[in-house]
Short mmCIF file of C-alpha atoms in Angstrom, two decimals:
data_model
loop_
_atom_site.label_atom_id
_atom_site.label_comp_id
_atom_site.label_asym_id
_atom_site.label_seq_id
_atom_site.Cartn_x
_atom_site.Cartn_y
_atom_site.Cartn_z
CA MET A 61 -11.00 -6.38 3.18
CA LYS A 62 -9.19 -3.84 1.02
CA LEU A 63 -6.17 -5.29 -0.82
CA ARG A 64 -3.09 -3.21 -1.62
CA ARG A 65 -0.75 -6.01 -2.68
CA THR A 66 0.63 -3.87 -5.47
CA MET A 67 0.74 -0.09 -5.82
CA MET A 68 2.11 0.67 -9.31
CA PHE A 69 3.82 3.97 -10.05
CA VAL A 70 2.87 5.59 -13.37
CA PRO A 71 4.85 8.65 -14.53
CA GLY A 72 2.51 11.61 -14.70
CA ASN A 73 4.21 12.97 -17.82
CA ASN A 74 3.59 9.88 -19.96
CA PRO A 75 0.20 10.10 -21.74
CA GLY A 76 0.34 6.53 -23.06
CA MET A 77 0.95 5.03 -19.64
CA LEU A 78 -1.76 7.22 -18.07
CA ILE A 79 -4.30 5.88 -20.60
CA ASN A 80 -3.34 2.22 -20.15
CA ALA A 81 -2.54 2.23 -16.42
CA GLY A 82 -5.74 0.42 -15.44
CA ILE A 83 -5.31 -2.67 -17.65
CA TYR A 84 -2.49 -4.39 -15.77
CA GLY A 85 -4.35 -5.52 -12.65
CA ALA A 86 -2.57 -3.59 -9.93
CA ASP A 87 -4.64 -3.09 -6.77
CA THR A 88 -3.65 0.59 -6.81
CA ILE A 89 -2.15 2.84 -9.48
CA ILE A 90 -0.16 5.85 -8.32
CA PHE A 91 0.13 8.71 -10.79
CA ASP A 92 3.45 10.25 -9.99
CA LEU A 93 4.05 13.99 -10.04
CA GLU A 94 7.26 13.79 -8.01
CA ASP A 95 10.52 11.89 -8.74
CA SER A 96 9.70 10.60 -12.22
CA VAL A 97 8.81 14.07 -13.52
CA ALA A 98 11.47 16.64 -14.42
CA ILE A 99 11.05 20.10 -12.94
CA SER A 100 10.50 21.52 -16.41
CA GLU A 101 7.51 19.15 -16.89
CA LYS A 102 5.78 19.54 -13.51
CA ASP A 103 2.97 21.79 -14.75
CA ALA A 104 2.33 19.67 -17.84
CA ALA A 105 2.30 16.42 -15.86
CA ARG A 106 -0.12 17.83 -13.29
CA HIS A 107 -2.64 18.71 -16.03
CA LEU A 108 -2.09 15.42 -17.89
CA VAL A 109 -3.00 13.51 -14.74
CA TYR A 110 -5.97 15.80 -14.11
CA ASN A 111 -7.33 15.21 -17.61
CA ALA A 112 -6.71 11.49 -17.52
CA MET A 113 -8.56 11.12 -14.20
CA LYS A 114 -11.41 13.27 -15.48
CA ALA A 115 -11.78 11.26 -18.70
CA ILE A 116 -11.03 7.66 -17.69
CA LYS A 117 -12.79 5.47 -15.18
CA TYR A 118 -10.02 3.25 -13.83
CA PRO A 119 -10.94 -0.22 -12.48
CA CYS A 120 -8.86 0.11 -9.33
CA GLU A 121 -7.86 2.46 -6.56
CA VAL A 122 -6.30 5.65 -7.96
CA ALA A 123 -3.66 7.54 -5.97
CA VAL A 124 -1.55 10.56 -6.83
CA ARG A 125 1.93 11.12 -5.44
CA ILE A 126 2.23 14.88 -5.09
CA ASN A 127 5.38 16.85 -4.57
CA HIS A 128 6.11 17.73 -0.96
CA ILE A 129 4.47 20.93 0.18
CA SER A 130 7.88 22.36 1.04
CA THR A 131 8.63 22.49 -2.74
CA PRO A 132 7.18 25.08 -5.15
CA PHE A 133 4.88 22.37 -6.61
CA GLY A 134 3.11 20.64 -3.72
CA TYR A 135 0.27 23.12 -3.08
CA LYS A 136 -0.44 23.50 -6.82
CA ASP A 137 -0.55 19.70 -7.18
CA LEU A 138 -3.22 19.54 -4.48
CA GLU A 139 -5.26 22.41 -5.90
CA VAL A 140 -5.50 20.81 -9.33
CA ILE A 141 -5.65 17.10 -8.46
CA LEU A 142 -8.15 17.28 -5.60
CA ALA A 143 -10.75 18.71 -8.01
CA VAL A 144 -10.95 15.30 -9.74
CA LYS A 145 -11.25 13.40 -6.45
CA PRO A 146 -8.43 10.86 -6.27
CA ASP A 147 -9.03 7.93 -3.93
CA LEU A 148 -5.75 8.58 -2.25
CA ILE A 149 -3.07 11.26 -1.91
CA ARG A 150 0.43 9.94 -1.32
CA LEU A 151 2.72 12.40 0.41
CA PRO A 152 6.46 11.80 -0.09
CA LYS A 153 9.20 12.39 2.47
CA SER A 154 6.86 12.54 5.47
CA GLU A 155 8.75 13.26 8.66
CA THR A 156 6.19 14.58 11.20
CA ALA A 157 2.51 14.40 12.06
CA ALA A 158 2.27 18.10 11.15
CA ASP A 159 3.03 17.20 7.49
CA ILE A 160 -0.04 14.96 7.43
CA GLN A 161 -2.29 17.34 9.32
CA GLU A 162 -1.58 20.22 6.94
CA ILE A 163 -2.52 18.09 3.93
CA ASP A 164 -5.59 16.84 5.79
CA ALA A 165 -6.80 20.42 6.22
CA ILE A 166 -6.30 21.19 2.54
CA ILE A 167 -8.20 18.04 1.54
CA THR A 168 -11.04 18.90 3.92
CA ALA A 169 -11.38 22.34 2.36
CA ALA A 170 -11.39 20.80 -1.13
CA GLU A 171 -14.09 18.29 -0.21
CA ILE A 172 -16.31 21.13 0.98
CA LYS A 173 -15.54 23.27 -2.09
CA HIS A 174 -16.30 20.48 -4.59
CA GLY A 175 -19.18 18.86 -2.67
CA PHE A 176 -17.40 15.55 -2.08
CA VAL A 177 -18.35 13.26 0.80
CA PRO A 178 -16.36 14.35 3.87
CA GLY A 179 -13.42 12.04 4.50
CA SER A 180 -13.78 10.25 1.15
CA ILE A 181 -10.26 11.19 -0.05
CA LYS A 182 -7.75 9.09 1.87
CA MET A 183 -4.05 9.62 2.53
CA MET A 184 -0.89 7.61 2.73
CA ALA A 185 2.61 8.71 3.69
CA ALA A 186 5.97 7.61 2.35
CA ILE A 187 8.68 7.68 4.98
CA GLU A 188 12.11 8.24 3.53
CA THR A 189 14.38 9.43 6.36
CA ALA A 190 15.60 8.22 9.75
CA LYS A 191 13.58 11.01 11.34
CA GLY A 192 10.42 9.83 9.60
CA ILE A 193 10.98 6.25 10.78
CA ARG A 194 11.40 7.49 14.34
CA ASN A 195 8.02 9.32 14.02
CA ALA A 196 6.27 6.54 12.10
CA PHE A 197 3.48 5.95 14.60
CA GLU A 198 2.70 9.68 15.00
CA ILE A 199 2.58 9.95 11.21
CA ALA A 200 0.36 6.88 10.87
CA THR A 201 -2.15 8.23 13.39
CA ALA A 202 -2.01 11.92 12.42
CA SER A 203 -5.31 11.83 10.52
CA PRO A 204 -8.33 9.52 10.19
CA ARG A 205 -7.72 9.73 6.45
CA MET A 206 -4.53 7.70 6.79
CA VAL A 207 -4.82 4.20 5.29
CA ALA A 208 -1.18 3.24 4.76
CA ILE A 209 2.44 4.10 5.38
CA ALA A 210 5.24 3.12 3.03
CA ILE A 211 8.98 3.15 3.04
CA GLY A 212 10.69 5.01 0.22
CA GLY A 213 13.85 2.99 -0.21
CA GLU A 214 16.38 4.99 -2.19
CA ASP A 215 15.96 8.28 -0.33
CA PHE A 216 15.99 6.38 2.97
CA LEU A 217 19.30 4.68 2.11
CA ALA A 218 20.79 8.01 1.08
CA ASP A 219 19.74 9.45 4.43
CA LEU A 220 21.19 6.38 6.19
CA GLN A 221 24.45 6.85 4.21
CA THR A 222 24.46 3.25 2.94
CA SER A 223 23.43 1.31 -0.14
CA ARG A 224 21.38 -1.73 -1.12
CA THR A 225 22.56 -5.26 -0.41
CA LYS A 226 21.21 -8.46 -1.90
CA ASP A 227 19.54 -9.59 1.32
CA GLY A 228 18.26 -6.14 2.30
CA LYS A 229 19.87 -6.02 5.73
CA GLU A 230 20.04 -2.22 5.47
CA PHE A 231 16.23 -2.14 5.69
CA TYR A 232 15.73 -4.55 8.58
CA SER A 233 15.31 -2.00 11.35
CA ALA A 234 13.21 0.48 9.31
CA ARG A 235 10.93 -2.19 7.91
CA GLY A 236 10.41 -3.60 11.42
CA GLN A 237 9.54 -0.20 12.88
CA LEU A 238 7.23 0.61 9.98
CA ILE A 239 5.31 -2.63 10.46
CA LEU A 240 4.95 -2.05 14.17
CA ALA A 241 3.65 1.49 13.61
CA ALA A 242 1.19 0.37 10.94
CA ARG A 243 -0.18 -2.48 12.98
CA GLU A 244 -0.64 -0.34 16.09
CA ALA A 245 -2.37 2.31 13.97
CA GLY A 246 -4.51 -0.29 12.16
CA ILE A 247 -3.41 0.73 8.65
CA HIS A 248 -1.50 -0.94 5.79
CA ALA A 249 2.28 -1.21 5.55
CA ILE A 250 3.67 -0.97 2.00
CA ASP A 251 7.24 -1.85 1.05
CA THR A 252 9.53 0.08 -1.26
CA VAL A 253 10.02 -0.55 -4.98
CA PHE A 254 12.47 -3.07 -6.42
CA GLY A 255 13.89 -1.20 -9.34
CA ASP A 256 15.69 -3.93 -11.31
CA VAL A 257 12.69 -5.15 -13.33
CA ASN A 258 14.79 -7.76 -15.16
CA ASN A 259 15.90 -9.44 -11.92
CA GLU A 260 12.87 -11.59 -11.22
CA GLU A 261 14.69 -13.90 -8.85
CA ASP A 262 15.66 -11.19 -6.39
CA PHE A 263 12.26 -9.49 -6.72
CA ILE A 264 10.58 -12.76 -5.66
CA ALA A 265 13.03 -13.18 -2.77
CA GLU A 266 12.48 -9.61 -1.53
CA THR A 267 8.69 -9.73 -1.87
CA THR A 268 8.53 -13.09 -0.08
CA ARG A 269 10.71 -11.68 2.72
CA ILE A 270 8.59 -8.59 3.30
CA LYS A 271 5.36 -10.61 3.10
CA GLU A 272 6.70 -12.87 5.84
CA MET A 273 7.55 -9.75 7.90
CA GLY A 274 3.90 -8.71 7.76
CA PHE A 275 3.78 -6.11 4.99
CA ASP A 276 0.45 -5.79 3.14
CA GLY A 277 1.91 -4.96 -0.23
CA LYS A 278 4.71 -3.61 -2.37
CA SER A 279 5.25 -0.58 -4.53
CA VAL A 280 6.05 -1.64 -8.08
CA VAL A 281 7.42 0.17 -11.12
CA ASN A 282 6.60 -2.28 -13.91
CA PRO A 283 3.46 -4.28 -14.84
CA ARG A 284 5.60 -7.45 -15.02
CA GLN A 285 5.95 -7.32 -11.22
CA ILE A 286 2.21 -7.28 -10.51
CA ASN A 287 1.20 -10.92 -10.96
CA ILE A 288 4.37 -12.14 -9.26
CA ALA A 289 3.62 -10.04 -6.17
CA HIS A 290 -0.04 -11.06 -6.14
CA GLN A 291 0.89 -14.76 -6.22
CA ILE A 292 3.26 -14.27 -3.28
CA PHE A 293 0.70 -12.45 -1.16
CA MET A 294 -2.15 -14.83 -2.04
CA PRO A 295 -2.90 -17.59 0.53
CA THR A 296 -2.18 -21.03 -0.93
CA THR A 297 -4.94 -23.57 -1.52
CA LYS A 298 -3.58 -25.56 1.41
CA GLU A 299 -3.72 -22.53 3.71
CA ILE A 300 -7.31 -21.76 2.62
CA ASP A 301 -8.42 -25.37 3.16
CA HIS A 302 -6.86 -25.37 6.65
CA ALA A 303 -8.52 -22.04 7.48
CA GLU A 304 -11.90 -23.40 6.42
CA ARG A 305 -11.49 -26.45 8.65
CA VAL A 306 -10.50 -24.24 11.58
CA ILE A 307 -13.55 -22.00 11.15
CA THR A 308 -15.85 -25.00 10.73
CA ALA A 309 -14.49 -26.59 13.90
CA TYR A 310 -14.82 -23.30 15.77
CA LYS A 311 -18.46 -22.81 14.68
CA GLU A 312 -19.33 -26.39 15.60
CA SER A 313 -17.82 -25.81 19.03
CA LEU A 314 -19.91 -22.67 19.50
CA ALA A 315 -23.04 -24.58 18.48
CA ARG A 316 -22.26 -27.24 21.08
CA LYS A 317 -21.56 -24.51 23.61
CA SER A 318 -18.27 -26.20 24.20
CA GLY A 319 -15.34 -24.24 25.56
CA VAL A 320 -12.87 -26.56 23.87
CA VAL A 321 -12.08 -26.35 20.14
CA SER A 322 -9.89 -28.90 18.44
CA LEU A 323 -9.00 -29.99 14.93
CA ASN A 324 -7.33 -33.33 14.20
CA GLY A 325 -6.53 -33.72 17.88
CA LYS A 326 -4.87 -30.29 18.16
CA MET A 327 -6.25 -27.52 20.34
CA ILE A 328 -7.36 -24.35 18.52
CA ASP A 329 -7.02 -21.12 20.41
CA VAL A 330 -8.18 -17.59 19.60
CA PRO A 331 -5.07 -16.49 17.63
CA VAL A 332 -5.46 -19.55 15.35
CA VAL A 333 -9.10 -18.65 14.69
CA LYS A 334 -8.15 -15.03 13.94
CA ARG A 335 -5.47 -16.10 11.48
CA ALA A 336 -7.96 -18.41 9.81
CA GLU A 337 -10.52 -15.61 9.56
CA ARG A 338 -7.91 -13.32 8.00
CA THR A 339 -6.85 -15.97 5.52
CA LEU A 340 -10.43 -16.50 4.34
CA ALA A 341 -11.16 -12.77 4.24
CA TYR A 342 -8.01 -12.27 2.15
CA ALA A 343 -8.95 -15.10 -0.20
CA ASN A 344 -12.48 -13.72 -0.52
CA ALA A 345 -11.14 -10.28 -1.36
CA ALA A 346 -8.82 -11.77 -3.97
CA GLY A 347 -11.59 -13.93 -5.43
CA LYS A 348 -9.92 -17.19 -4.54
CA ASN A 349 -12.08 -18.64 -1.71
CA ASN A 350 -14.31 -21.46 -2.85
CA GLY A 351 -17.04 -20.16 -0.59
CA ARG A 352 -17.66 -23.36 1.33
CA VAL A 353 -17.28 -21.56 4.65
CA LYS A 354 -18.80 -18.15 5.26
CA LEU A 355 -17.28 -15.80 7.78
#
């Protein structure tokens, strides 16, 4: 199981942060060439990221958020960055399947040019408008390279002509539709950033809320948010123990060729077994499962 509990943005024009980006433990680092980089620094940032990726072996998944291809910078971003083979290209402001398919074709050509394994560079899309949310499933399934879709909060709220509230009610509909699209497409759903890095209480509340909705992870902007998010997404010891007992009971039932599975007097049906399998797979991926029960 691939974990994307945290995807941390790193400004592409900050050499110090590019060098140290891998030490904080994020599941994915996203080198940003878009919003955090001034227009006057676009060229310099692009080459800083290129050189950092060429020189440093990062211990996690490495993504690059390019500028949209409708801007003067998007195609140049792809030309330079694809040469150093990022794990993932993140396209901002995705609104249609055609956006994804055009990037896919450019990546395919680059893989051939540089001798990379076909299909080895993945894609994710950030959806930041009402139109994009309406087309979320088409975007999510526009290419076999797609591994995740995310919601870009601030641009989305601007498009919605509203602003943030403490309980996030302005995101309810969009988050719900994004989750449904991601699940049907079989890819990850990633939530937007929480920009107030000093407000730990509300960050915990928001991350807990989106985890309960079914999101796979959260975009973060500060290393301080990484461990907090990982703890929220991690199954508890109690949940892991229960999952192990469910799987043990299920395997014993199969060995007896019994059609009835129960644990502590309660019937266990297929959805319960699937949840238990997911809990153990997640714990294994995060290095927390004690290994008593093998999947």
